[in-house]
Amino acid sequence: MDFYEAVRSRRSIRNYTDAPVPEDVMRRALNAALLAPNSSNLQTWGFYWVRTPEKKKKLVEACLSQRAARTAKELLVVTAEPRRWKRNRGRMIEELDRAQAPKFMYPYYEKLIPFTYGFQILAPIKWILFNLIGVFRPIVRRPWSPRDREEVSIKSAALACENFMLAIAAEGYGTCPMEGFDELRVKRLLELGFGDRVVMVISVGEPEVSRGIWGAQIRFDPKEFVREC
Ligand SMILES: Cc1cc2nc3c(=O)[nH]c(=O)nc-3n(C[C@H](O)[C@H](O)[C@H](O)COP(=O)(O)O)c2cc1C
């Protein structure tokens, strides 16, 4: 499917047929998700394809048993896991070694990433420092706090969600992104860590023709949002 056709055909599906989603469709879409751009390539995300019937049942309940989840053939939970930064930073340095990358690429992972992501106890000092330097020259002012670090991971995970949904659309199936869930219950179900966040639960299936899509796609006047400055 042409890219713009996939973008146009993607709609939020609230009702699916009983047709199964082939496993290779899910795997291809998951690979597309993993190719999403992500902050500093630290890949602080998680993709939980919930397949066991017992877990699926619990996940549907945690999604408030909404129809988009209840009738779904497959369910994917996308998470932001900021704690992964430390390990993945080390792995990035190893990858740079393997690729015999130029020396100037190292300080980013060796110094800047640990300073911004780590030393959380110094968060207020970092905030003061960034803003002080910012008086004299442009500076990236975030992340300085654990909340910022979480935000960075959520942004990247959300981009992966879109890659996944567009890939599924290109395969001729439907999805529904959901934030209507009980995050604590989803976290318990997947045994996620304390600082991890559930970004979206995405349901997948073949759209049911009559009740799958709730009417025409509504978007407000682009002029209101798209500014050329
Ligand atoms: C972050 C996010 C959370 C959403 N949560 C839900 C949800 O819990 N249940 C639902 O039915 N739709 C949910 N939606 C779908 C939106 O309602 C839908 O994208 C919007 O109405 C536009 O419709 P369209 O996707 O068909 O273009 C969510 C969408 C996003 C991006």
CSV table of C-alpha atoms and ligand atoms in Angstrom, one decimal:
chain,number,residue,atom,x,y,z
A,1,MET,CA,0.0,0.0,0.0
A,2,ASP,CA,1.2,3.5,-0.8
A,3,PHE,CA,2.3,5.5,2.3
A,4,TYR,CA,-0.4,8.2,2.0
A,5,GLU,CA,-3.1,5.5,1.4
A,6,ALA,CA,-2.0,3.8,4.6
A,7,VAL,CA,-2.2,7.1,6.5
A,8,ARG,CA,-5.6,7.9,5.0
A,9,SER,CA,-7.0,4.4,5.6
A,10,ARG,CA,-5.9,4.2,9.3
A,11,ARG,CA,-8.9,4.9,11.5
A,12,SER,CA,-9.5,4.0,15.2
A,13,ILE,CA,-11.5,0.7,15.1
A,14,ARG,CA,-13.9,0.0,17.9
A,15,ASN,CA,-15.2,-3.3,16.7
A,16,TYR,CA,-13.4,-6.2,15.0
A,17,THR,CA,-14.5,-9.4,13.2
A,18,ASP,CA,-13.5,-12.8,14.4
A,19,ALA,CA,-10.9,-13.1,11.6
A,20,PRO,CA,-7.4,-13.8,13.0
A,21,VAL,CA,-4.5,-11.5,12.4
A,22,PRO,CA,-1.7,-13.5,10.8
A,23,GLU,CA,1.4,-13.8,13.0
A,24,ASP,CA,3.7,-12.5,10.3
A,25,VAL,CA,1.6,-9.3,10.0
A,26,MET,CA,2.1,-8.6,13.7
A,27,ARG,CA,5.8,-9.4,13.4
A,28,ARG,CA,6.4,-7.1,10.4
A,29,ALA,CA,4.5,-4.3,12.2
A,30,LEU,CA,6.5,-4.8,15.4
A,31,ASN,CA,9.7,-4.5,13.3
A,32,ALA,CA,8.4,-1.3,11.9
A,33,ALA,CA,7.7,0.0,15.4
A,34,LEU,CA,11.3,-0.8,16.4
A,35,LEU,CA,12.6,1.3,13.5
A,36,ALA,CA,10.9,4.5,14.8
A,37,PRO,CA,13.2,7.4,15.6
A,38,ASN,CA,13.9,7.6,19.3
A,39,SER,CA,15.7,10.0,21.6
A,40,SER,CA,19.5,9.5,21.5
A,41,ASN,CA,18.8,6.0,20.1
A,42,LEU,CA,18.6,4.8,23.7
A,43,GLN,CA,15.5,2.7,22.9
A,44,THR,CA,13.9,3.2,26.3
A,45,TRP,CA,10.7,1.4,25.3
A,46,GLY,CA,9.0,-1.9,25.6
A,47,PHE,CA,6.5,-3.8,23.3
A,48,TYR,CA,4.4,-6.4,25.1
A,49,TRP,CA,2.4,-8.5,22.7
A,50,VAL,CA,-0.1,-10.1,25.1
A,51,ARG,CA,-0.9,-13.5,23.7
A,52,THR,CA,-1.9,-15.8,26.5
A,53,PRO,CA,-5.7,-16.0,26.9
A,54,GLU,CA,-5.5,-15.5,30.7
A,55,LYS,CA,-3.3,-12.4,30.4
A,56,LYS,CA,-5.4,-11.1,27.5
A,57,LYS,CA,-8.6,-11.4,29.6
A,58,LYS,CA,-7.0,-9.4,32.4
A,59,LEU,CA,-5.7,-6.8,29.9
A,60,VAL,CA,-9.2,-6.3,28.4
A,61,GLU,CA,-10.5,-5.8,32.0
A,62,ALA,CA,-7.8,-3.3,32.7
A,63,CYS,CA,-8.9,-1.5,29.5
A,64,LEU,CA,-12.3,-1.1,31.1
A,65,SER,CA,-13.6,-3.9,28.8
A,66,GLN,CA,-14.1,-1.3,26.1
A,67,ARG,CA,-15.2,-2.8,22.8
A,68,ALA,CA,-12.0,-1.9,21.0
A,69,ALA,CA,-10.2,-4.1,23.4
A,70,ARG,CA,-12.9,-6.7,24.0
A,71,THR,CA,-13.3,-7.6,20.3
A,72,ALA,CA,-9.6,-7.3,19.4
A,73,LYS,CA,-7.8,-10.2,18.0
A,74,GLU,CA,-4.4,-9.0,19.2
A,75,LEU,CA,-3.3,-6.6,21.9
A,76,LEU,CA,0.0,-4.7,22.1
A,77,VAL,CA,1.1,-2.7,25.1
A,78,VAL,CA,3.7,-0.1,24.4
A,79,THR,CA,5.7,1.2,27.4
A,80,ALA,CA,8.2,3.9,28.2
A,81,GLU,CA,11.0,2.5,30.3
A,82,PRO,CA,13.4,5.3,31.2
A,83,ARG,CA,15.5,3.1,33.4
A,84,ARG,CA,16.8,1.4,30.3
A,85,TRP,CA,18.9,4.5,29.5
A,86,LYS,CA,21.9,3.3,31.5
A,87,ARG,CA,22.3,-0.1,30.0
A,88,ASN,CA,21.5,1.1,26.5
A,89,ARG,CA,24.0,3.9,26.7
A,90,GLY,CA,26.7,1.3,27.4
A,91,ARG,CA,25.5,-0.7,24.5
A,92,MET,CA,25.6,2.4,22.2
A,93,ILE,CA,29.3,2.9,23.2
A,94,GLU,CA,30.0,-0.7,22.3
A,95,GLU,CA,28.3,-0.2,18.9
A,96,LEU,CA,30.4,2.9,18.3
A,97,ASP,CA,33.5,0.8,19.1
A,98,ARG,CA,32.4,-1.9,16.7
A,99,ALA,CA,31.7,0.7,14.0
A,100,GLN,CA,35.0,2.4,14.7
A,101,ALA,CA,33.0,5.6,14.9
A,102,PRO,CA,34.9,9.0,15.0
A,103,LYS,CA,36.1,10.1,18.4
A,104,PHE,CA,33.8,13.1,18.5
A,105,MET,CA,30.8,10.9,18.8
A,106,TYR,CA,31.9,9.4,22.2
A,107,PRO,CA,31.4,12.4,24.6
A,108,TYR,CA,27.7,12.4,23.8
A,109,TYR,CA,27.2,9.0,25.3
A,110,GLU,CA,30.1,9.1,27.8
A,111,LYS,CA,29.4,12.5,29.3
A,112,LEU,CA,26.3,14.3,28.2
A,113,ILE,CA,23.8,11.4,28.5
A,114,PRO,CA,25.0,10.4,32.0
A,115,PHE,CA,24.9,14.0,33.1
A,116,THR,CA,21.4,14.7,31.9
A,117,TYR,CA,19.8,11.3,32.6
A,118,GLY,CA,21.7,10.4,35.7
A,119,PHE,CA,22.6,12.3,38.9
A,120,GLN,CA,18.9,12.7,39.6
A,121,ILE,CA,19.7,13.9,43.1
A,122,LEU,CA,21.3,17.0,41.5
A,123,ALA,CA,18.2,17.8,39.4
A,124,PRO,CA,17.6,21.3,40.9
A,125,ILE,CA,21.2,22.1,40.4
A,126,LYS,CA,21.0,21.0,36.8
A,127,TRP,CA,18.0,23.2,36.3
A,128,ILE,CA,19.8,26.2,37.6
A,129,LEU,CA,22.9,25.4,35.6
A,130,PHE,CA,21.0,24.9,32.3
A,131,ASN,CA,19.0,28.1,32.8
A,132,LEU,CA,22.1,30.1,33.8
A,133,ILE,CA,24.0,29.0,30.7
A,134,GLY,CA,20.8,29.6,28.7
A,135,VAL,CA,21.0,33.3,29.5
A,136,PHE,CA,24.2,33.6,27.4
A,137,ARG,CA,23.7,31.0,24.7
A,138,PRO,CA,21.2,28.5,23.3
A,139,ILE,CA,21.2,25.3,25.3
A,140,VAL,CA,19.1,22.1,25.5
A,141,ARG,CA,17.3,22.7,28.8
A,142,ARG,CA,15.8,19.2,29.3
A,143,PRO,CA,15.9,16.6,30.5
A,144,TRP,CA,17.0,17.8,34.0
A,145,SER,CA,14.4,15.9,36.1
A,146,PRO,CA,13.1,12.4,36.3
A,147,ARG,CA,9.8,13.7,34.9
A,148,ASP,CA,11.6,15.1,31.8
A,149,ARG,CA,13.4,11.7,31.4
A,150,GLU,CA,10.0,10.0,31.5
A,151,GLU,CA,8.7,12.5,28.9
A,152,VAL,CA,11.5,11.8,26.5
A,153,SER,CA,10.8,8.1,26.7
A,154,ILE,CA,7.1,8.6,26.1
A,155,LYS,CA,7.7,10.7,23.0
A,156,SER,CA,9.8,8.0,21.5
A,157,ALA,CA,7.4,5.2,22.4
A,158,ALA,CA,4.5,7.2,20.9
A,159,LEU,CA,6.4,7.5,17.6
A,160,ALA,CA,6.8,3.7,17.7
A,161,CYS,CA,3.0,3.4,18.2
A,162,GLU,CA,2.3,5.3,15.1
A,163,ASN,CA,4.8,3.3,13.0
A,164,PHE,CA,3.1,0.1,14.3
A,165,MET,CA,-0.4,1.4,13.5
A,166,LEU,CA,0.5,2.6,10.0
A,167,ALA,CA,2.2,-0.7,9.3
A,168,ILE,CA,-0.9,-2.6,10.4
A,169,ALA,CA,-3.0,-0.3,8.2
A,170,ALA,CA,-0.7,-1.0,5.2
A,171,GLU,CA,-1.2,-4.7,5.9
A,172,GLY,CA,-5.0,-4.2,5.5
A,173,TYR,CA,-5.9,-4.5,9.2
A,174,GLY,CA,-7.2,-2.1,11.8
A,175,THR,CA,-6.0,-0.7,15.1
A,176,CYS,CA,-7.2,1.4,18.0
A,177,PRO,CA,-4.8,3.2,20.3
A,178,MET,CA,-6.1,3.3,23.8
A,179,GLU,CA,-5.2,5.3,26.9
A,180,GLY,CA,-8.5,4.3,28.5
A,181,PHE,CA,-7.0,1.8,30.9
A,182,ASP,CA,-6.0,1.3,34.5
A,183,GLU,CA,-2.3,1.8,34.3
A,184,LEU,CA,-1.6,0.3,37.7
A,185,ARG,CA,-3.3,-2.9,36.7
A,186,VAL,CA,-1.6,-3.1,33.3
A,187,LYS,CA,1.8,-2.5,35.1
A,188,ARG,CA,1.1,-5.3,37.6
A,189,LEU,CA,0.0,-7.7,34.8
A,190,LEU,CA,3.2,-7.1,32.8
A,191,GLU,CA,5.4,-6.8,35.9
A,192,LEU,CA,6.7,-3.5,34.9
A,193,GLY,CA,9.2,-1.5,36.9
A,194,PHE,CA,8.4,1.4,39.3
A,195,GLY,CA,9.3,4.2,36.9
A,196,ASP,CA,7.9,2.6,33.8
A,197,ARG,CA,4.9,4.0,32.1
A,198,VAL,CA,2.2,2.5,29.9
A,199,VAL,CA,2.1,4.7,26.9
A,200,MET,CA,-0.7,3.0,24.9
A,201,VAL,CA,-2.5,-0.3,24.5
A,202,ILE,CA,-3.1,-0.9,20.8
A,203,SER,CA,-5.8,-3.3,19.7
A,204,VAL,CA,-5.5,-5.1,16.3
A,205,GLY,CA,-7.9,-6.9,14.2
A,206,GLU,CA,-10.0,-7.0,11.0
A,207,PRO,CA,-12.4,-4.0,11.1
A,208,GLU,CA,-16.0,-5.0,11.4
A,209,VAL,CA,-17.7,-3.2,8.5
A,210,SER,CA,-20.8,-1.7,10.0
A,211,ARG,CA,-19.7,-0.8,13.6
A,212,GLY,CA,-15.9,-0.8,13.3
A,213,ILE,CA,-15.6,2.9,12.4
A,214,TRP,CA,-17.6,5.5,14.2
A,215,GLY,CA,-18.5,7.9,11.3
A,216,ALA,CA,-16.4,10.1,9.1
A,217,GLN,CA,-12.9,11.2,10.2
A,218,ILE,CA,-13.2,14.7,11.8
A,219,ARG,CA,-10.4,17.1,11.6
A,220,PHE,CA,-10.6,20.8,12.2
A,221,ASP,CA,-9.4,23.4,9.7
A,222,PRO,CA,-5.7,22.8,9.0
A,223,LYS,CA,-5.2,26.6,9.0
A,224,GLU,CA,-5.8,26.6,12.7
A,225,PHE,CA,-2.9,24.3,13.4
A,226,VAL,CA,-0.5,24.6,10.4
A,227,ARG,CA,1.4,27.9,10.6
A,228,GLU,CA,4.0,29.0,8.1
A,229,CYS,CA,6.2,31.5,9.9
B,1,LIG,C1,-3.2,8.6,23.0
B,1,LIG,C2,-4.5,8.1,22.4
B,1,LIG,C3,-5.4,7.5,23.3
B,1,LIG,C4,-6.6,7.0,22.8
B,1,LIG,N1,-7.5,6.3,23.6
B,1,LIG,C5,-8.6,5.8,23.2
B,1,LIG,C6,-9.4,4.9,23.9
B,1,LIG,O1,-9.1,4.6,25.1
B,1,LIG,N2,-10.5,4.4,23.4
B,1,LIG,C7,-10.9,4.7,22.1
B,1,LIG,O2,-11.9,4.1,21.7
B,1,LIG,N3,-10.1,5.5,21.3
B,1,LIG,C8,-9.0,6.0,21.8
B,1,LIG,N4,-8.2,6.8,21.0
B,1,LIG,C9,-8.6,7.0,19.6
B,1,LIG,C10,-9.0,8.5,19.4
B,1,LIG,O3,-10.3,8.7,19.9
B,1,LIG,C11,-9.0,8.7,17.9
B,1,LIG,O4,-7.7,8.6,17.4
B,1,LIG,C12,-9.6,10.1,17.5
B,1,LIG,O5,-11.0,10.1,17.8
B,1,LIG,C13,-9.5,10.3,16.0
B,1,LIG,O6,-10.1,9.3,15.2
B,1,LIG,P1,-9.3,8.5,14.1
B,1,LIG,O7,-8.1,7.7,14.9
B,1,LIG,O8,-10.2,7.5,13.5
B,1,LIG,O9,-8.7,9.4,13.1
B,1,LIG,C14,-7.0,7.3,21.5
B,1,LIG,C15,-6.1,7.9,20.6
B,1,LIG,C16,-4.8,8.3,21.1
B,1,LIG,C17,-3.9,8.9,20.1
